[in-house]
Short mmCIF file of C-alpha atoms in Angstrom, two decimals:
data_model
loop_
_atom_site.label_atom_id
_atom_site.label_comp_id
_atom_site.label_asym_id
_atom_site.label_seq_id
_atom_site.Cartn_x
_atom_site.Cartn_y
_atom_site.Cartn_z
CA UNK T 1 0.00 0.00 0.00
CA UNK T 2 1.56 2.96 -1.22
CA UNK T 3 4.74 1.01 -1.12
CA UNK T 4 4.57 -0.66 2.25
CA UNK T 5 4.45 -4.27 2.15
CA UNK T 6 1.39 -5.75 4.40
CA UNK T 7 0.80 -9.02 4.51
CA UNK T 8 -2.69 -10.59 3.69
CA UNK T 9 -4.97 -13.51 3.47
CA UNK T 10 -7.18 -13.89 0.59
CA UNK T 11 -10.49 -15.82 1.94
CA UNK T 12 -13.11 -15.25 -0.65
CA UNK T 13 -13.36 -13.22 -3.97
CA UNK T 14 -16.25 -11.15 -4.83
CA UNK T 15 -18.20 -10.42 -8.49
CA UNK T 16 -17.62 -6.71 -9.82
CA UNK T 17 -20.27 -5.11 -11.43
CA UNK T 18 -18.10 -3.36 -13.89
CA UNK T 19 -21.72 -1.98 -15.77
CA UNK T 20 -22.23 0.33 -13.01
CA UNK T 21 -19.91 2.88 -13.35
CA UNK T 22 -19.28 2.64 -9.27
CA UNK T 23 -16.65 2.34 -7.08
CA UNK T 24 -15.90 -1.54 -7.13
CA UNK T 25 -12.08 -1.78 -6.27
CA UNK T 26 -12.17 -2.49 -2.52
CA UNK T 27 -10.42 -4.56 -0.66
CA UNK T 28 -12.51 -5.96 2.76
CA UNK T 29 -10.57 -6.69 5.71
CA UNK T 30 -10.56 -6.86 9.28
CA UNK T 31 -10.37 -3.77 11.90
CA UNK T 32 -7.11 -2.84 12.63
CA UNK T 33 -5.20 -4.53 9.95
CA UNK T 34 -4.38 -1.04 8.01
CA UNK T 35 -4.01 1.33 11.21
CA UNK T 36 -0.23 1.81 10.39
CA UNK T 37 -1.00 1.43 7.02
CA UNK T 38 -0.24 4.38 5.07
CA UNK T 39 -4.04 5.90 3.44
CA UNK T 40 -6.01 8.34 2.03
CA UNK T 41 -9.73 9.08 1.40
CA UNK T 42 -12.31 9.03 -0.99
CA UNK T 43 -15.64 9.91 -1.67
CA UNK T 44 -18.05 10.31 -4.26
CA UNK T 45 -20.62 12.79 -4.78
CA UNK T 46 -23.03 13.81 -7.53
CA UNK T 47 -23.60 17.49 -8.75
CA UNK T 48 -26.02 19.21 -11.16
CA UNK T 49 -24.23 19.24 -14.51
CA UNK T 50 -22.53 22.62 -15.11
CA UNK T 51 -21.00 22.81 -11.72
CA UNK T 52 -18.28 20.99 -11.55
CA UNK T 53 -16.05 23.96 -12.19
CA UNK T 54 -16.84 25.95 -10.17
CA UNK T 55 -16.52 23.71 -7.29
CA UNK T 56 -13.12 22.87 -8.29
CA UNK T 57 -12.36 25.66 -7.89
CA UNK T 58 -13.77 26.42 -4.35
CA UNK T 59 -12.67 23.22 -3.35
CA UNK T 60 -8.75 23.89 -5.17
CA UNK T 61 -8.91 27.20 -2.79
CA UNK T 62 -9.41 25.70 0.71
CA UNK T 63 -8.04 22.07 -0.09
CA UNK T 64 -5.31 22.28 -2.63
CA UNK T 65 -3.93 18.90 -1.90
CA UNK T 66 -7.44 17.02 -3.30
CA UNK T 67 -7.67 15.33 -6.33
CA UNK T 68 -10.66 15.93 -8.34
CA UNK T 69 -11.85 12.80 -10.91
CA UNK T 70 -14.96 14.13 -13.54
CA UNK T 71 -16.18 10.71 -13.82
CA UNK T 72 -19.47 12.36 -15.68
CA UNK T 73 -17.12 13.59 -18.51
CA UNK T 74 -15.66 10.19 -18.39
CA UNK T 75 -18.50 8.50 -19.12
CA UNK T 76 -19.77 11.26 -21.83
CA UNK T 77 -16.55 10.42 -23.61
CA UNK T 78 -16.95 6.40 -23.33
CA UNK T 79 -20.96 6.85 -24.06
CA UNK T 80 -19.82 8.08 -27.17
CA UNK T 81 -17.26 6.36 -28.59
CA UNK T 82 -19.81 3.32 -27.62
CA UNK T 83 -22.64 5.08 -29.62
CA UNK T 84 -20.02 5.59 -32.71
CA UNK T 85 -19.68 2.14 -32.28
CA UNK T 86 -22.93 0.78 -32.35
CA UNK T 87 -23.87 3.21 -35.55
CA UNK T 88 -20.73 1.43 -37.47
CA UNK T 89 -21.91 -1.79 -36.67
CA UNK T 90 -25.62 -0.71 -38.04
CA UNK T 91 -23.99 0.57 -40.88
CA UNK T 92 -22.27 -2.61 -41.73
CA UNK T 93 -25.22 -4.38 -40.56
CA UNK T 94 -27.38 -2.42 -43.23
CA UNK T 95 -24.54 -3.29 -46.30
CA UNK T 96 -24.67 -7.01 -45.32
CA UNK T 97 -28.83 -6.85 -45.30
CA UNK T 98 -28.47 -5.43 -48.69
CA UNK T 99 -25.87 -7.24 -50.12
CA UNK T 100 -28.28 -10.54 -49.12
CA UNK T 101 -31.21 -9.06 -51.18
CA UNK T 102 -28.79 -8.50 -54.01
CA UNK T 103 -27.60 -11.91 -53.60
CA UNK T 104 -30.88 -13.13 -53.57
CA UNK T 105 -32.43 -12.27 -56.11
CA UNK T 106 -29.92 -13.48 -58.16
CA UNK T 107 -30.32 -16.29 -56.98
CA UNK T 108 -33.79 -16.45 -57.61
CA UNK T 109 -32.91 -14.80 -61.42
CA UNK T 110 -30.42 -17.98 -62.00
CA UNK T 111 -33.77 -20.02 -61.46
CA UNK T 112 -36.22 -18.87 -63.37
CA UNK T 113 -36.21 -21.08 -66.13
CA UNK T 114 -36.50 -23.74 -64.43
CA UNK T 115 -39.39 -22.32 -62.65
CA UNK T 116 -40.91 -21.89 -65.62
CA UNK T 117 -41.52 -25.41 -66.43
CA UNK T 118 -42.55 -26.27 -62.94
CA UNK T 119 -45.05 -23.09 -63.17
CA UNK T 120 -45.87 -24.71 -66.34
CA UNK T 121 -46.71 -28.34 -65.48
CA UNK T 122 -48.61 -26.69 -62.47
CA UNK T 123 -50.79 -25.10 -64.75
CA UNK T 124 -51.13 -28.20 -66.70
CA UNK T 125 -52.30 -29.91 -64.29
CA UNK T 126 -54.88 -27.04 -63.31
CA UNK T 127 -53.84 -25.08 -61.04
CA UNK T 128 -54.24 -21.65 -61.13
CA UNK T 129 -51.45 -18.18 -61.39
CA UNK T 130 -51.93 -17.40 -57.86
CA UNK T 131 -51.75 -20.61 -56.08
CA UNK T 132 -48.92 -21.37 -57.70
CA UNK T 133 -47.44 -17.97 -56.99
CA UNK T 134 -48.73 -18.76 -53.31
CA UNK T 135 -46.82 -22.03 -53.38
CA UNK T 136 -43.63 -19.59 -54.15
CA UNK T 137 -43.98 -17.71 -51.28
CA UNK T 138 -44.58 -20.75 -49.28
CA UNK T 139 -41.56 -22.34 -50.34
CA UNK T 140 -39.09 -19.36 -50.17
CA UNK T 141 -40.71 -18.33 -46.77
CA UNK T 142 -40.12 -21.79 -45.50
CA UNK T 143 -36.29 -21.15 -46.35
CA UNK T 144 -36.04 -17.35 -45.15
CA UNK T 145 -37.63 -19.20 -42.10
CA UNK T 146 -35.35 -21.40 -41.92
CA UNK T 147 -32.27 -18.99 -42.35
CA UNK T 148 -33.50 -16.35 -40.27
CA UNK T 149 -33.57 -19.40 -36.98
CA UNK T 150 -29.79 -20.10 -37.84
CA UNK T 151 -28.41 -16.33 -38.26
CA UNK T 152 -30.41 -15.33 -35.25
CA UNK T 153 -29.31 -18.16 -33.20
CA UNK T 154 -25.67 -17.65 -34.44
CA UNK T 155 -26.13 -13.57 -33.49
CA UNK T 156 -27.35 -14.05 -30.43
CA UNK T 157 -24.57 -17.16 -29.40
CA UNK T 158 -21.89 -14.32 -30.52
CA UNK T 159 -23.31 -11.71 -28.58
CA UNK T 160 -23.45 -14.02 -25.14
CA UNK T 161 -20.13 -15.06 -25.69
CA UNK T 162 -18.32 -11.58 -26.27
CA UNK T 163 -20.51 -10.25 -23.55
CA UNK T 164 -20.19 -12.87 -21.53
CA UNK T 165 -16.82 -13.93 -21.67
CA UNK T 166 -14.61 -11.25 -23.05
CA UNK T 167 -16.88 -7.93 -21.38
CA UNK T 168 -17.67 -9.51 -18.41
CA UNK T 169 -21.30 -8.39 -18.38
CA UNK T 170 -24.10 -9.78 -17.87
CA UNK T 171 -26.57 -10.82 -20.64
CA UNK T 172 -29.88 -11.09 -21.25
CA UNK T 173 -31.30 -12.06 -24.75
CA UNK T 174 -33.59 -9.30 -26.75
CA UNK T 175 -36.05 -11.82 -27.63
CA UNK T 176 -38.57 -9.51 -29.09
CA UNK T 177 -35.54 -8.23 -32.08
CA UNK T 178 -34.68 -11.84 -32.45
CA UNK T 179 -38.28 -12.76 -33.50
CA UNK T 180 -38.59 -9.53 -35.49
CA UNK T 181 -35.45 -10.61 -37.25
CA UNK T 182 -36.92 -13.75 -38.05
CA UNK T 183 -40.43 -12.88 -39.21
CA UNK T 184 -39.04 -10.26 -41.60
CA UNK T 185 -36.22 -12.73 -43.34
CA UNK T 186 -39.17 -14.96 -43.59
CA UNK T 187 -41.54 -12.28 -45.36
CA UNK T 188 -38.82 -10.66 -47.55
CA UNK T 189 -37.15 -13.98 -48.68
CA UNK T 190 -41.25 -15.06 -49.13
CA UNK T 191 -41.71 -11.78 -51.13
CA UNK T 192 -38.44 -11.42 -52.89
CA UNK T 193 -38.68 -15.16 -54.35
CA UNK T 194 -42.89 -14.14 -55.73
CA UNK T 195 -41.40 -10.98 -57.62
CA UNK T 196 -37.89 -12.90 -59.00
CA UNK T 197 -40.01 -15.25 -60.51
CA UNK T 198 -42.65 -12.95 -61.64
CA UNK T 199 -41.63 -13.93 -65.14
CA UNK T 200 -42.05 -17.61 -64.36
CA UNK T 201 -45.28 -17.58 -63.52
CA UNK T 202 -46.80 -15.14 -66.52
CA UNK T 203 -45.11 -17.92 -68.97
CA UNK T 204 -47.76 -20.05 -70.38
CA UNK T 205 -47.59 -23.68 -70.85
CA UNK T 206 -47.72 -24.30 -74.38
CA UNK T 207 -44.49 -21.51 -74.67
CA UNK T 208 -42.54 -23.46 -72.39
CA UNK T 209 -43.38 -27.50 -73.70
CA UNK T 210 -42.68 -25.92 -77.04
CA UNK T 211 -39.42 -25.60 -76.55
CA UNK T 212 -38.62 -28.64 -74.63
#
């Protein structure tokens, strides 16, 4: 302490809350242990913002030897380097959620012949434009479905592990996002695979067995 050796026992180790911004470095141990200890105080007190200067400076006059720690400009400073953060991951969040509808329908473009001829033999066999536009959505909502589970379940295993385990926070999952997340891969996949293979399903049958 302050360069004097004292000796202690370490009997039990406590959980920090490092979330709440308090004091949380103390060290518990019996009465008279750290009488000839070497020390100094501290204490903690909240002000209205816009004060602080001028009570460092009252407090500089009468008690130049104290040591005055903003921790509310602190915490401005990390609030917003967290909230730059968090708008760069949105960002890049937003570029991969586009870059997936790009990809997508694509995907669904590299199809749509073969569509065609399953529209076709659909309507062969008498079934109308718009249930087999309905069986589309079905299908490709079935897979957004599907793909929406994993990348939620994979975001959410990420999230518990870095808070978790490299934070040290605690974590509770946003379940209410997570199904939000799902239900709208599982609409726009649904939607995005109907209006990819718009041309499929205006193709008449006769068009397509022709050129078989």
């Amino acid at each position: 302490i302050q360069g004097a050796e004292v000796p202690l026992q370490v009997t039990s180790i406590r959980t920090v809350r490092w979330e709440s911004m308090e004091m949380n470095f103390f060290l518990l141990v019996e009465p008279g242990v750290l009488d000839d200890a070497p020390s100094s105080r501290i204490v903690t007190f909240q002000i209205p913002e816009g004060r602080e200067d001028d009570l460092q400076d009252a407090l500089a006059v009468d008690f130049p030897n104290i040591t005055l720690i903003n921790v509310r400009q602190i915490r401005d400073q990390a609030k917003s380097i967290l909230e730059r953060l968090a708008l760069a991951i949105r960002a890049l969040g937003g570029f991969t959620a586009v870059a997936g509808v790009v990809i997508l329908f694509a995907s669904v473009g590299a199809t749509t012949a073969r569509r065609a001829r399953q529209v076709a033999l659909l309507k062969t066999l008498g079934v109308t434009r718009a249930s087999a536009a309905g069986m589309l959505a079905v299908e490709y909502a079935l897979i957004g479905l599907v793909a929406g589970l994993v990348g939620t379940l994979g975001a959410n295993l990420l999230a518990w592990g870095v808070q978790t385990w490299l934070m040290r926070l605690s974590w509770e999952p946003l379940w209410g996002p997570s199904l939000v997340a799902v239900g709208a891969c599982a609409v726009g996949t649904a939607v995005a695979g109907v209006v990819g293979n718009g041309r499929a399903l205006q193709v008449k049958p006769a068009a397509v067995f022709r050129r078989i």
